[in-house]
Coordinates of C-alpha atoms in Angstrom, one line a residue:
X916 CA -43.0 -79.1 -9.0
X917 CA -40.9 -77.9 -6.1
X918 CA -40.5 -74.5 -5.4
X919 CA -37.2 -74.9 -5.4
X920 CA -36.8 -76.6 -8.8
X921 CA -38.9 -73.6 -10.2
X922 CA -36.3 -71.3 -8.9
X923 CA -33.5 -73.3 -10.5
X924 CA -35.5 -73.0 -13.7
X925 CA -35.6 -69.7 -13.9
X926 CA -32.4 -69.4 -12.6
X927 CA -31.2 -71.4 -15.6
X928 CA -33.6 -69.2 -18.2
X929 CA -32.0 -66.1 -16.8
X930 CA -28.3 -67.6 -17.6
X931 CA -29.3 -69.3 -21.1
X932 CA -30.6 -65.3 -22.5
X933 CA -27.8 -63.8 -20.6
X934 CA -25.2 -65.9 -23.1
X935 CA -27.4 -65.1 -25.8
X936 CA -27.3 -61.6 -25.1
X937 CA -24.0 -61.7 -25.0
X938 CA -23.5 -63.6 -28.6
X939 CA -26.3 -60.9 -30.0
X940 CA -23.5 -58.0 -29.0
X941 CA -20.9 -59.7 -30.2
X942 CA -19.4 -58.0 -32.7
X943 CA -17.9 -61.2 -34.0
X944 CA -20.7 -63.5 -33.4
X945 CA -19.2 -66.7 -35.4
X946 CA -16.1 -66.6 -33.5
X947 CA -17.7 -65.8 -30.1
X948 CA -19.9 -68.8 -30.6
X949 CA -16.6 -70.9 -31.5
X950 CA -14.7 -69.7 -28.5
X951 CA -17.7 -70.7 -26.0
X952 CA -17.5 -74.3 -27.7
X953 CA -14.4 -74.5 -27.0
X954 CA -14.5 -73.9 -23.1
X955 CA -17.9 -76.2 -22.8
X956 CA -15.4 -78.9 -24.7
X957 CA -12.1 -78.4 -22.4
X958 CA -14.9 -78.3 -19.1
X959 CA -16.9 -81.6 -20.6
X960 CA -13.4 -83.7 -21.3
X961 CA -12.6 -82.7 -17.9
X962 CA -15.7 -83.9 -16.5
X963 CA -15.6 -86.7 -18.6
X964 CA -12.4 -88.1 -17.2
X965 CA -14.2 -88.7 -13.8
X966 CA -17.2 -90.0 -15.3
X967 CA -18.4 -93.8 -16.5
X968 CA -18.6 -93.8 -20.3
X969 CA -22.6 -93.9 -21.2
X970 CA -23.4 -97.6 -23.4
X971 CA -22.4 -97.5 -27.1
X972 CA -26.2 -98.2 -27.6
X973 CA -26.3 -94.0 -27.6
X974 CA -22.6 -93.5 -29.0
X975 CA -24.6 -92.4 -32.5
X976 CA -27.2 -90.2 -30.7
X977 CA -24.4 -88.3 -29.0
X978 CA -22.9 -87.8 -32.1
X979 CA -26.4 -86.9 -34.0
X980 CA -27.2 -84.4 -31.4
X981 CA -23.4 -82.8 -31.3
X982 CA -24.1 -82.3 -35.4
X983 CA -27.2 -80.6 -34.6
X984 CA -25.6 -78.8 -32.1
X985 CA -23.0 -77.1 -34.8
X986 CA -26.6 -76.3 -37.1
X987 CA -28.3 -74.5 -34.5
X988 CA -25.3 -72.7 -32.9
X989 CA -24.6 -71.5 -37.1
X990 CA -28.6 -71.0 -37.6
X991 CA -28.3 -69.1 -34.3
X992 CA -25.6 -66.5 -35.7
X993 CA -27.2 -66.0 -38.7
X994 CA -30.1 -65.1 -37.1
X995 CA -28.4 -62.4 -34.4
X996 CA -27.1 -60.7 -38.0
X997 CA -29.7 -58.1 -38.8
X998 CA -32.3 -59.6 -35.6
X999 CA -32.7 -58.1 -32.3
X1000 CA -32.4 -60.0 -29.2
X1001 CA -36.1 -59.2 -28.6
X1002 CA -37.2 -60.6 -31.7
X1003 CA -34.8 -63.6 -32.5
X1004 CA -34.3 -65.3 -29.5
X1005 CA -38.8 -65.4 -28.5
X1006 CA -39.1 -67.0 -32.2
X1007 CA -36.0 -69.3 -32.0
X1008 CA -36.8 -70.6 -28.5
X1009 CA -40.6 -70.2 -28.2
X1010 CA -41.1 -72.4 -31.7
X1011 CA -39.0 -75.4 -30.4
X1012 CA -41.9 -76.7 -27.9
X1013 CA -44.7 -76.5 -30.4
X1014 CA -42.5 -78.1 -32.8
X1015 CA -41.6 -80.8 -30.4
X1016 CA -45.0 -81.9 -30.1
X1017 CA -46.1 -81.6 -33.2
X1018 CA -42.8 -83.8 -34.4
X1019 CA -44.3 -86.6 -32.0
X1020 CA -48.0 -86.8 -33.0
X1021 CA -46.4 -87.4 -36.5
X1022 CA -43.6 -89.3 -36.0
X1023 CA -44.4 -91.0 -32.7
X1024 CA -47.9 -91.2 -33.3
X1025 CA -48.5 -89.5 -29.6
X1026 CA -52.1 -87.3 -29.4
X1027 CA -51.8 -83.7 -29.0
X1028 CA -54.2 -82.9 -26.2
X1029 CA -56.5 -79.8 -26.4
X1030 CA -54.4 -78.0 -23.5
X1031 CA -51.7 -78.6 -26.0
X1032 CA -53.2 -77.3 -28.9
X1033 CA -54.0 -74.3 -27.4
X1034 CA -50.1 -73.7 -26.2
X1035 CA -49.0 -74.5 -29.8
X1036 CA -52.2 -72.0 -30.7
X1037 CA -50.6 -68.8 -28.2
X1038 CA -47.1 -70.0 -28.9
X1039 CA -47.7 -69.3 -33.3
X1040 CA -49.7 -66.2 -32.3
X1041 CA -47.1 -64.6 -30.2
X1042 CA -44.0 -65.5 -32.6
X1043 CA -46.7 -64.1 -35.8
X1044 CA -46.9 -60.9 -34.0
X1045 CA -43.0 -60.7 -32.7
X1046 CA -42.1 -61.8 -37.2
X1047 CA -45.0 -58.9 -37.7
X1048 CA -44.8 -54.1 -37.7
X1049 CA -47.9 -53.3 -38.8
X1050 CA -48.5 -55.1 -41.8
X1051 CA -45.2 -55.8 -42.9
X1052 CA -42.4 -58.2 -42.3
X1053 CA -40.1 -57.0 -39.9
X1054 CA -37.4 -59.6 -39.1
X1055 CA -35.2 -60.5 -42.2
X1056 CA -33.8 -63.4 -40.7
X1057 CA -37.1 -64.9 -39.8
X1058 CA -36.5 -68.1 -41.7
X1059 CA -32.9 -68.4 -39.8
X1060 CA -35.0 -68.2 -36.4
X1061 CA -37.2 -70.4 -37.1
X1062 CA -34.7 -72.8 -38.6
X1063 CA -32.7 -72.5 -34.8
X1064 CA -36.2 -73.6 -33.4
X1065 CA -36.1 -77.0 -36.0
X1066 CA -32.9 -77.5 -34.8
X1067 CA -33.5 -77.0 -31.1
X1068 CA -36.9 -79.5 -31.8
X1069 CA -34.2 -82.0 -33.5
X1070 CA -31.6 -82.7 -30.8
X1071 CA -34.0 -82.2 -28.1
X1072 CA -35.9 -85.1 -29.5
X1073 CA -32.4 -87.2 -30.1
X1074 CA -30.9 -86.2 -26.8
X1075 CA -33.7 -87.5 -25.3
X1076 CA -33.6 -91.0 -26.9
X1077 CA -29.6 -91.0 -26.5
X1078 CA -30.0 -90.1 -22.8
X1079 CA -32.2 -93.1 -22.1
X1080 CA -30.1 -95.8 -24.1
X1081 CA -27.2 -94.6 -22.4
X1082 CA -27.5 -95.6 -19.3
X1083 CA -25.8 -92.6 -17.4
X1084 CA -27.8 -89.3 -18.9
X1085 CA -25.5 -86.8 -17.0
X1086 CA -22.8 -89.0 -19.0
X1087 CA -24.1 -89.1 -22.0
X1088 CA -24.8 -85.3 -21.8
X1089 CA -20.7 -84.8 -21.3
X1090 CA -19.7 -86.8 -23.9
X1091 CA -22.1 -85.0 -26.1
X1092 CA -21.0 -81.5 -25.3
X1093 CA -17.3 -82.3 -25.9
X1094 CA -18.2 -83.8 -29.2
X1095 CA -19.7 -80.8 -30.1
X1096 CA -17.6 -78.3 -28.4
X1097 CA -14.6 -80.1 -30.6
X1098 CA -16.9 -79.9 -34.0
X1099 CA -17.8 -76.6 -33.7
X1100 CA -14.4 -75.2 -34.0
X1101 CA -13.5 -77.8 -36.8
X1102 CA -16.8 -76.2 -38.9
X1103 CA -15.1 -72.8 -38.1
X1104 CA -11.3 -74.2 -39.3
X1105 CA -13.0 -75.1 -42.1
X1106 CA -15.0 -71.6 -43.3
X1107 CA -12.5 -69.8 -42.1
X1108 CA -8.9 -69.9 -40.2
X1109 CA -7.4 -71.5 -37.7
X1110 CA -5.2 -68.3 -37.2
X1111 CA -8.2 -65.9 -36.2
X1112 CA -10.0 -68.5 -34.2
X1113 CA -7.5 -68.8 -31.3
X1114 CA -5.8 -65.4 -31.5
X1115 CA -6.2 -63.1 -28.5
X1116 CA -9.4 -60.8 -28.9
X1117 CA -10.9 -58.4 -26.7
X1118 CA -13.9 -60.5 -26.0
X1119 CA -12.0 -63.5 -25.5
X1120 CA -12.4 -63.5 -21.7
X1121 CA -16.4 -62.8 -22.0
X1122 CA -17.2 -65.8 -24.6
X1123 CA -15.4 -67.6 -22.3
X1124 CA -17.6 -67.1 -19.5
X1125 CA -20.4 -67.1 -21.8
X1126 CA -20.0 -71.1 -22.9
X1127 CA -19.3 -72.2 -19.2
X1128 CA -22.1 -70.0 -18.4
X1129 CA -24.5 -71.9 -20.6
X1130 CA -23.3 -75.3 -19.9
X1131 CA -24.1 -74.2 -16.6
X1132 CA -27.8 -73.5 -17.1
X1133 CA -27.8 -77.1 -19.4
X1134 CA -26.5 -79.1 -16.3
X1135 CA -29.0 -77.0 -14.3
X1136 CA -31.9 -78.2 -16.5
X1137 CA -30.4 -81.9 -16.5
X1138 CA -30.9 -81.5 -12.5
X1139 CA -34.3 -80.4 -12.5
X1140 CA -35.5 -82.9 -15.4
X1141 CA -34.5 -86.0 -12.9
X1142 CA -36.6 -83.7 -9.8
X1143 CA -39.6 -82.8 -12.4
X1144 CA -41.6 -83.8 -14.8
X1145 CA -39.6 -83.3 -18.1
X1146 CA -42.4 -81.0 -20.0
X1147 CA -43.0 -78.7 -17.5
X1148 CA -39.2 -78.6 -16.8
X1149 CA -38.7 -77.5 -20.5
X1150 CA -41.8 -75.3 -21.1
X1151 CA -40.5 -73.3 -17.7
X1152 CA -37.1 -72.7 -19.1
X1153 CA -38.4 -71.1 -22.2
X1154 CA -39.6 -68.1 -19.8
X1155 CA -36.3 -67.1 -20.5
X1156 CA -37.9 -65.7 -23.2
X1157 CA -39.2 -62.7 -21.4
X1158 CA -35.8 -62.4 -19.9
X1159 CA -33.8 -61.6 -23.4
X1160 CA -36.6 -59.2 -23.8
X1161 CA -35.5 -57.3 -20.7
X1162 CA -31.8 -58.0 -21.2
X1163 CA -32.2 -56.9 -24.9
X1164 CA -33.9 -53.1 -23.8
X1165 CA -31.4 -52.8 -20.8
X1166 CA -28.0 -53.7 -22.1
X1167 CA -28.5 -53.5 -26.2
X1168 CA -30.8 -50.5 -26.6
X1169 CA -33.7 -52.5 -28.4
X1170 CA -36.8 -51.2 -28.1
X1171 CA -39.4 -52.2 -25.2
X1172 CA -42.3 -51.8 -27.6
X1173 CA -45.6 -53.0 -26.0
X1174 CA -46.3 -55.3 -28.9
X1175 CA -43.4 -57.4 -27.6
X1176 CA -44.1 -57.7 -24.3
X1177 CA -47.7 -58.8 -25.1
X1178 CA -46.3 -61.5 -27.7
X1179 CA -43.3 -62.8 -25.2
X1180 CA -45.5 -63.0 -22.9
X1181 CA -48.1 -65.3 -24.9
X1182 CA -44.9 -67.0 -26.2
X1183 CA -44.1 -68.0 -22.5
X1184 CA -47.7 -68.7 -21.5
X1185 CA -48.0 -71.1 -24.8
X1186 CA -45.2 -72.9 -23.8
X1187 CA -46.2 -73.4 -19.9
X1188 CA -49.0 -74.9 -21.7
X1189 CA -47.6 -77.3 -23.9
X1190 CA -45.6 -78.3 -20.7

């Protein structure tokens, strides 16, 4: 790969846990979420205008992948509730590689290589010790974090079919994020109120940022999956694991136990693997 690929990577990791450290201090994290889609759909409509439509062959995986798009983003908030950073964000992103390749030997029939077992091996082992304090359970919302990696699994795995049917990927991925940057606030509408969902908050300006700041590190990845190979592409970003773990201790006051750095960094190692 490129050196200068790897940078963008990372560069991209760095940006995807900074908006997730951002939603995790949220104290409104439904809402925040809700106001990010809505700048990724204004920015993506925008985009789209210049752009040729991708081939209705993917029309239905752009709309698959926008639904599970609205399941992770509420799987995500759920988890953030009574989670830390630290913990949440390793499990949630660290499972979704293992669970891609395990979803293809049995759905796709592909062979999980050794090298790949032993990623999926490090990846269970690191999440296992983030889930574990001594013998006891220590992350309530485990179930919700793990349910954001199945969802990050699922419209990986659809994007990726979508992307190739379409004809125009960086298309298709436009289209895609404005469908689900307009469904997201429709979900919200619909548990709640329109009224509190575009009034003026104090973190109005910061979610913002924070949706143009991850549909920056998506394009990001978009760029470096047509420069690399698309596994190693993916297993790099999920580094960004070890950033949240920084970003959670230096802006959030989580703890910087050593147990965490040892399992987020066997999380990233797994996934490296895998890729």
């Amino acid at each position: 790969m490129p050196i200068h690929i790897v940078f963008l990577v990372l560069f991209a990791a760095l940006l995807h846990a900074s908006w997730n450290a951002l939603l995790r201090g949220g104290a409104d994290r439904l809402w925040s979420m809700t106001v990010m889609c809505i700048a990724i759909a204004i920015t993506c409509v925008v985009a789209a205008a210049f752009m040729v439509p991708p081939a209705v062959e993917s029309w239905g995986y752009a709309l698959l992948s926008a639904l599970l798009h609205v399941g992770y983003n509420l799987f995500l908030v759920r988890s953030y509730r009574v989670g830390d950073l630290g913990q949440i964000y390793p499990i949630s992103r660290g499972s979704s590689p293992a669970l891609i390749t395990l979803g293809a030997a049995i759905f796709a029939g592909e062979n999980i290589t050794p090298g790949e077992m032993l990623g999926i091996a490090l990846v269970s082992g690191g999440i296992i010790s983030l889930a574990f304090r001594g013998r006891s359970l220590s992350v309530p919302s485990l179930p919700y974090a793990l349910g954001t990696g199945c969802f990050i699994a699922a419209y990986s795995v659809v994007d990726g079919m979508g992307a190739r049917l379409s004809g125009a990927p960086l298309s298709y991925t436009v289209w895609m994020c404005a469908l689900w940057g307009v469904l997201m606030p429709a979900v919200y509408i619909g548990l709640r109120d329109a009224r509190s969902l575009f009034s003026l908050r104090p973190g109005t300006l910061s979610a913002l940022v924070g949706g143009l700041v991850s549909l920056l590190a998506y394009g990001i990845v978009i760029y470096a999956m047509n420069e690399a190979p698309l596994g190693a592409v993916s297993a790099l970003r999920e580094t960004s694991v070890l950033f949240a773990l920084l970003i959670g201790y230096a802006f959030l006051g989580e703890a910087l136990t050593t147990r965490r750095i040892l399992a987020c960094a066997v999380i990233a190692s797994g996934t490296l693997i895998i890729g």
